[in-house]
mmCIF file of C-alpha atoms in Angstrom:
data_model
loop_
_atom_site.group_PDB
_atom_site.id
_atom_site.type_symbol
_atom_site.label_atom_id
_atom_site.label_comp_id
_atom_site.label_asym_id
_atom_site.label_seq_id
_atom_site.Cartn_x
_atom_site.Cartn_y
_atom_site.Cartn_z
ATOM 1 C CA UNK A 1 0.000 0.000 0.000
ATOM 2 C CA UNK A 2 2.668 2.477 1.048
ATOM 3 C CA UNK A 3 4.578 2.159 -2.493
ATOM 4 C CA UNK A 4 1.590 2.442 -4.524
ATOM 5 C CA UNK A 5 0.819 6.176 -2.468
ATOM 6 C CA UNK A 6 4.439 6.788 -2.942
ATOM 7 C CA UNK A 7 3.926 5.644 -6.644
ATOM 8 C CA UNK A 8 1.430 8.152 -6.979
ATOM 9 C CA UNK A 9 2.744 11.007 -5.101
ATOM 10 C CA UNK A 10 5.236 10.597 -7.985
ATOM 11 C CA UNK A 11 3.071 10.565 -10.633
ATOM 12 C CA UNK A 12 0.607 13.183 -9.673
ATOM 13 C CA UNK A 13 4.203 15.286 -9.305
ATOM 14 C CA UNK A 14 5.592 14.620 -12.942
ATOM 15 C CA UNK A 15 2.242 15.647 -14.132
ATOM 16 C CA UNK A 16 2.102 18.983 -12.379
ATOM 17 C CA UNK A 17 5.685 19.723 -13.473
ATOM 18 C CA UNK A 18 5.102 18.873 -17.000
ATOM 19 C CA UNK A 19 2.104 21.107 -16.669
ATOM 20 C CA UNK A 20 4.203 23.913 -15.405
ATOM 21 C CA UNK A 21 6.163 23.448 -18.093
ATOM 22 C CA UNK A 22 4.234 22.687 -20.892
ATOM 23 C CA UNK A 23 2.218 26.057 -19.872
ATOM 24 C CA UNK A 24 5.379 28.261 -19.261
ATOM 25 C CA UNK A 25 3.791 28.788 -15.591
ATOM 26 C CA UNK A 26 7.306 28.358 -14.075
ATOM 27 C CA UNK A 27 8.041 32.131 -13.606
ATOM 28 C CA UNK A 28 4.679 32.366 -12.217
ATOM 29 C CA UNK A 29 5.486 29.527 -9.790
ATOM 30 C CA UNK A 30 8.164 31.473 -8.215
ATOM 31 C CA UNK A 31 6.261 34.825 -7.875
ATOM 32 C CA UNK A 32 3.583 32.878 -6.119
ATOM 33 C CA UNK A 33 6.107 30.971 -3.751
ATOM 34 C CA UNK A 34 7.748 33.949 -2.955
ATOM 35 C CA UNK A 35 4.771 35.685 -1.682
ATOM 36 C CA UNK A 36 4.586 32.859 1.027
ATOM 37 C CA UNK A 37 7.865 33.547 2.589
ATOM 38 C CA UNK A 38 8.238 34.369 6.037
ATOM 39 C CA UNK A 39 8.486 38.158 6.246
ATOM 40 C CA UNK A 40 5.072 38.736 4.196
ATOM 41 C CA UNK A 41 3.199 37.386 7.271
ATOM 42 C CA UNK A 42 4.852 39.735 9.306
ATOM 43 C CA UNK A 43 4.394 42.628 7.392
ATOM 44 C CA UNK A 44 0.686 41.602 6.647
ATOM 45 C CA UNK A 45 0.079 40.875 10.342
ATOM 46 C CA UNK A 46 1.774 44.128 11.627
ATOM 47 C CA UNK A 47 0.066 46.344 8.883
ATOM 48 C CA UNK A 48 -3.426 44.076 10.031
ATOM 49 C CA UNK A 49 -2.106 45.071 14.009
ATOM 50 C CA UNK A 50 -1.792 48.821 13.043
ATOM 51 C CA UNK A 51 -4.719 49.247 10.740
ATOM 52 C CA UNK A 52 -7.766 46.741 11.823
ATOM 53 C CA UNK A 53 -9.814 46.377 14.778
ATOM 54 C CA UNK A 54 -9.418 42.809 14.923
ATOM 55 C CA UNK A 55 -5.610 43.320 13.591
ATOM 56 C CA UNK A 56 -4.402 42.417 17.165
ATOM 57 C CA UNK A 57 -6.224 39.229 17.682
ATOM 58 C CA UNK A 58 -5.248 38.212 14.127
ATOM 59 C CA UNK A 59 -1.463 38.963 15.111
ATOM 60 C CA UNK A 60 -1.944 37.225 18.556
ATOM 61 C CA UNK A 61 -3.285 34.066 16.786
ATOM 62 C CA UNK A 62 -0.695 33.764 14.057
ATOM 63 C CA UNK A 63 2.148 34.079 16.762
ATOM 64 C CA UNK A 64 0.516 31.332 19.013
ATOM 65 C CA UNK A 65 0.145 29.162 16.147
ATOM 66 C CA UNK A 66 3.222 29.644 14.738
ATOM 67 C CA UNK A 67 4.563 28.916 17.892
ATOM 68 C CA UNK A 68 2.947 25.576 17.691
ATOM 69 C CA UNK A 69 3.538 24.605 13.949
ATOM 70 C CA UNK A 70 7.443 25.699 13.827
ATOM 71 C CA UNK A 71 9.038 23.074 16.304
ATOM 72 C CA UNK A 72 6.201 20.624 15.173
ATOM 73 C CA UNK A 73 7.852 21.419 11.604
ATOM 74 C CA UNK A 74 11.709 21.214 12.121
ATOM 75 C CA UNK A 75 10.639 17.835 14.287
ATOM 76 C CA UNK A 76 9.049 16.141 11.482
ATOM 77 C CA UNK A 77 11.147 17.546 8.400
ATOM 78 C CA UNK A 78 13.882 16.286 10.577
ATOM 79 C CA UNK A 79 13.244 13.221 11.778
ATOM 80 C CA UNK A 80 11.039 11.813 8.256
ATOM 81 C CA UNK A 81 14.270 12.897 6.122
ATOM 82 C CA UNK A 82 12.163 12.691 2.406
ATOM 83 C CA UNK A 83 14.728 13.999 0.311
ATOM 84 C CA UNK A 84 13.243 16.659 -1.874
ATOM 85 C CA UNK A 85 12.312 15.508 -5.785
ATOM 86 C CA UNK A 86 15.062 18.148 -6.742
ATOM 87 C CA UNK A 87 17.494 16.383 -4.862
ATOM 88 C CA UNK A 88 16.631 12.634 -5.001
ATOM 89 C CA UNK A 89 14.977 11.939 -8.807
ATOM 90 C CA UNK A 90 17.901 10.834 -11.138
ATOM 91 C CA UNK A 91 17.273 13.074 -13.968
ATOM 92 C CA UNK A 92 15.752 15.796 -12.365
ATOM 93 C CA UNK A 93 16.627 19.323 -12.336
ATOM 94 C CA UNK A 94 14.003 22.115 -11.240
ATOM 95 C CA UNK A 95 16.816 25.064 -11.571
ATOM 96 C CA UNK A 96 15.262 25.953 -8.113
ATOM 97 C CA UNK A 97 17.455 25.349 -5.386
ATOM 98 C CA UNK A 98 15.921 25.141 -2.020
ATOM 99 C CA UNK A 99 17.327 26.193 1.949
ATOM 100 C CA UNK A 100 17.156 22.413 2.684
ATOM 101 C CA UNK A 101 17.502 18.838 1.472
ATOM 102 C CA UNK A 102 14.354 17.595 2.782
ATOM 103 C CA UNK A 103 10.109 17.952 1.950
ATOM 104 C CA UNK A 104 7.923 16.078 4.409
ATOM 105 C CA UNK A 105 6.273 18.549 5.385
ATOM 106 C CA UNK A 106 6.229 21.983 3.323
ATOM 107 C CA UNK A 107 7.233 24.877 5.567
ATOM 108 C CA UNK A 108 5.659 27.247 2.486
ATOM 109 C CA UNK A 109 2.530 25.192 2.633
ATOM 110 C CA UNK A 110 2.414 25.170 6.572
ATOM 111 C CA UNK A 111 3.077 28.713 7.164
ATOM 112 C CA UNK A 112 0.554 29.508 4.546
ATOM 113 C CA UNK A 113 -2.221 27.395 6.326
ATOM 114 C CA UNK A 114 -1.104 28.728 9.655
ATOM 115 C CA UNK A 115 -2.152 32.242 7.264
ATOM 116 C CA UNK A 116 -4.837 31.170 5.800
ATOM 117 C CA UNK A 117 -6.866 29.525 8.835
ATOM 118 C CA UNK A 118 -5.970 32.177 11.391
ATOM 119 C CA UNK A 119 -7.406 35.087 8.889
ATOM 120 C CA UNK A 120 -10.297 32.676 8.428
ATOM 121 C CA UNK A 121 -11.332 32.780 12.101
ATOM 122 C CA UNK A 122 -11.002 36.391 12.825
ATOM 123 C CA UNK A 123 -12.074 37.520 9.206
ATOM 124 C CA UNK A 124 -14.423 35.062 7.770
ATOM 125 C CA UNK A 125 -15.703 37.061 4.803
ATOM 126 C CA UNK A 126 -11.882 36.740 3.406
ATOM 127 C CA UNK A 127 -11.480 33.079 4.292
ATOM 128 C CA UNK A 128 -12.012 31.851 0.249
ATOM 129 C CA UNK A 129 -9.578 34.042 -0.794
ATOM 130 C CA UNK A 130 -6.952 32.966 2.161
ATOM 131 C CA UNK A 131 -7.183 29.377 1.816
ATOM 132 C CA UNK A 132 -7.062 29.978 -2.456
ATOM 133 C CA UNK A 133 -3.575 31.849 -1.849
ATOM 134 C CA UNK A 134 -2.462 28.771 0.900
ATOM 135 C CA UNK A 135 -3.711 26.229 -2.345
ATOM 136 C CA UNK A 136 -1.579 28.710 -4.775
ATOM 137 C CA UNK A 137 1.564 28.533 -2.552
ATOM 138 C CA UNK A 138 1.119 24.628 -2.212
ATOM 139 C CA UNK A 139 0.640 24.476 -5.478
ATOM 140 C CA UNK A 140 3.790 26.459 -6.685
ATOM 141 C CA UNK A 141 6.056 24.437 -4.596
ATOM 142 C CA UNK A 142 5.422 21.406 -6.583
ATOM 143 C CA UNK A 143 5.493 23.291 -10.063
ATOM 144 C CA UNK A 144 8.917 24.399 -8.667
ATOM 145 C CA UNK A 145 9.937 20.764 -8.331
ATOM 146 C CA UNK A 146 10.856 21.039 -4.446
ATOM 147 C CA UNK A 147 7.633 19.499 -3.183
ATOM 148 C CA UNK A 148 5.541 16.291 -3.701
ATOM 149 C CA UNK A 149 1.585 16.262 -3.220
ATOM 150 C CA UNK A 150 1.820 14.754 -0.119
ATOM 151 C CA UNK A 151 4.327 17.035 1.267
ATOM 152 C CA UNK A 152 1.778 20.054 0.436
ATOM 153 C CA UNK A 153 -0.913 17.630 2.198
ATOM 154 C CA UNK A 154 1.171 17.218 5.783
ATOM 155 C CA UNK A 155 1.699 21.288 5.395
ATOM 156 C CA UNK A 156 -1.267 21.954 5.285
ATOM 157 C CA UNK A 157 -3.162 19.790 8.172
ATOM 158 C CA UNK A 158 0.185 20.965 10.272
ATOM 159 C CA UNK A 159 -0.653 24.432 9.382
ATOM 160 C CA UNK A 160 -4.546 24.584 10.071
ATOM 161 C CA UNK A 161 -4.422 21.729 12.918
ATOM 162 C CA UNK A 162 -1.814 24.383 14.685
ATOM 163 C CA UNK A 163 -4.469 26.981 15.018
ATOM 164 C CA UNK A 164 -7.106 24.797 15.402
ATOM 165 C CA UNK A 165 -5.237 23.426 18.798
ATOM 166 C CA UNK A 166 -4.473 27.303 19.934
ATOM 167 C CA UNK A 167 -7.636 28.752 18.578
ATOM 168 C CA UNK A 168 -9.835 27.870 21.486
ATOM 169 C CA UNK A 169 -7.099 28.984 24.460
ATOM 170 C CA UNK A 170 -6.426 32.275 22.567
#
């Protein structure tokens, strides 16, 4: 059972790269990853903080979770060890070279959930458009050939499940 998901995960990733590819999205992909980097959710958050009513409990959630999902992160990517498709397929090049050797889990994909679900509980009516960006910066991770599906999966329950376990004490 395990090789036939792994067999999958594989396929389902050749298909979204030769996708990318075929479409000339590749550019794209990296724009859209880049907008999921670290610093954008504390500029957002601060600028939310500064600006918003409900900035500060948006800020307040996002640092508790975070606080959760980070260590939960490094422990996993750490100890699991998948060596990223850039790095492991023979034949492979995605002229994107990553901070790290391994995927399971995406820290892009996590962080973005973390994002995503935290604006989603203290501003529902942008929740669609949060979780659509947290697909988009999955998404771009694989078309950048540093991800499998799966990896983008385990992001994103780490991501939500963090604020869904701080959520309730915050």
């Amino acid at each position: 059972m395990l090789s036939y998901v792994a067999d999958l995960d594989k396929r389902m990733f050749f298909h979204i790269v030769n996708c990318t590819q075929r479409h000339g999205l590749y550019a794209h992909a990296k724009r859209v990853s880049a907008s999921g980097d670290g610093h954008v959710y504390l500029y957002l958050s601060l600028g939310l903080m500064l600006t918003h009513a409900q900035g500060q409990a948006l800020f307040n959630l996002m640092l508790a979770s975070f606080l959760v999902e980070l260590p939960l992160y490094l422990l996993l990517k750490n100890s699991i060890r998948r060596i990223r498709p850039c790095h492991g397929l023979v034949g492979f090049e995605s002229g994107f070279e990553p901070s790290d050797r391994f995927s399971l889990p995406s820290g892009h994909t996590a962080a973005a959930f973390v994002m995503a679900t935290s604006v989603a509980q203290v501003y529902p009516a942008v929740a669609p458009a949060a979780y659509v960006w947290a697909l988009a910066i999955g998404g771009s991770r694989i078309c950048l050939g540093v991800h499998y599906p799966l990896d983008i999966v385990a992001g994103a329950l780490l991501g939500t499940g963090a604020v869904c376990l701080v959520y309730p004490v915050i």
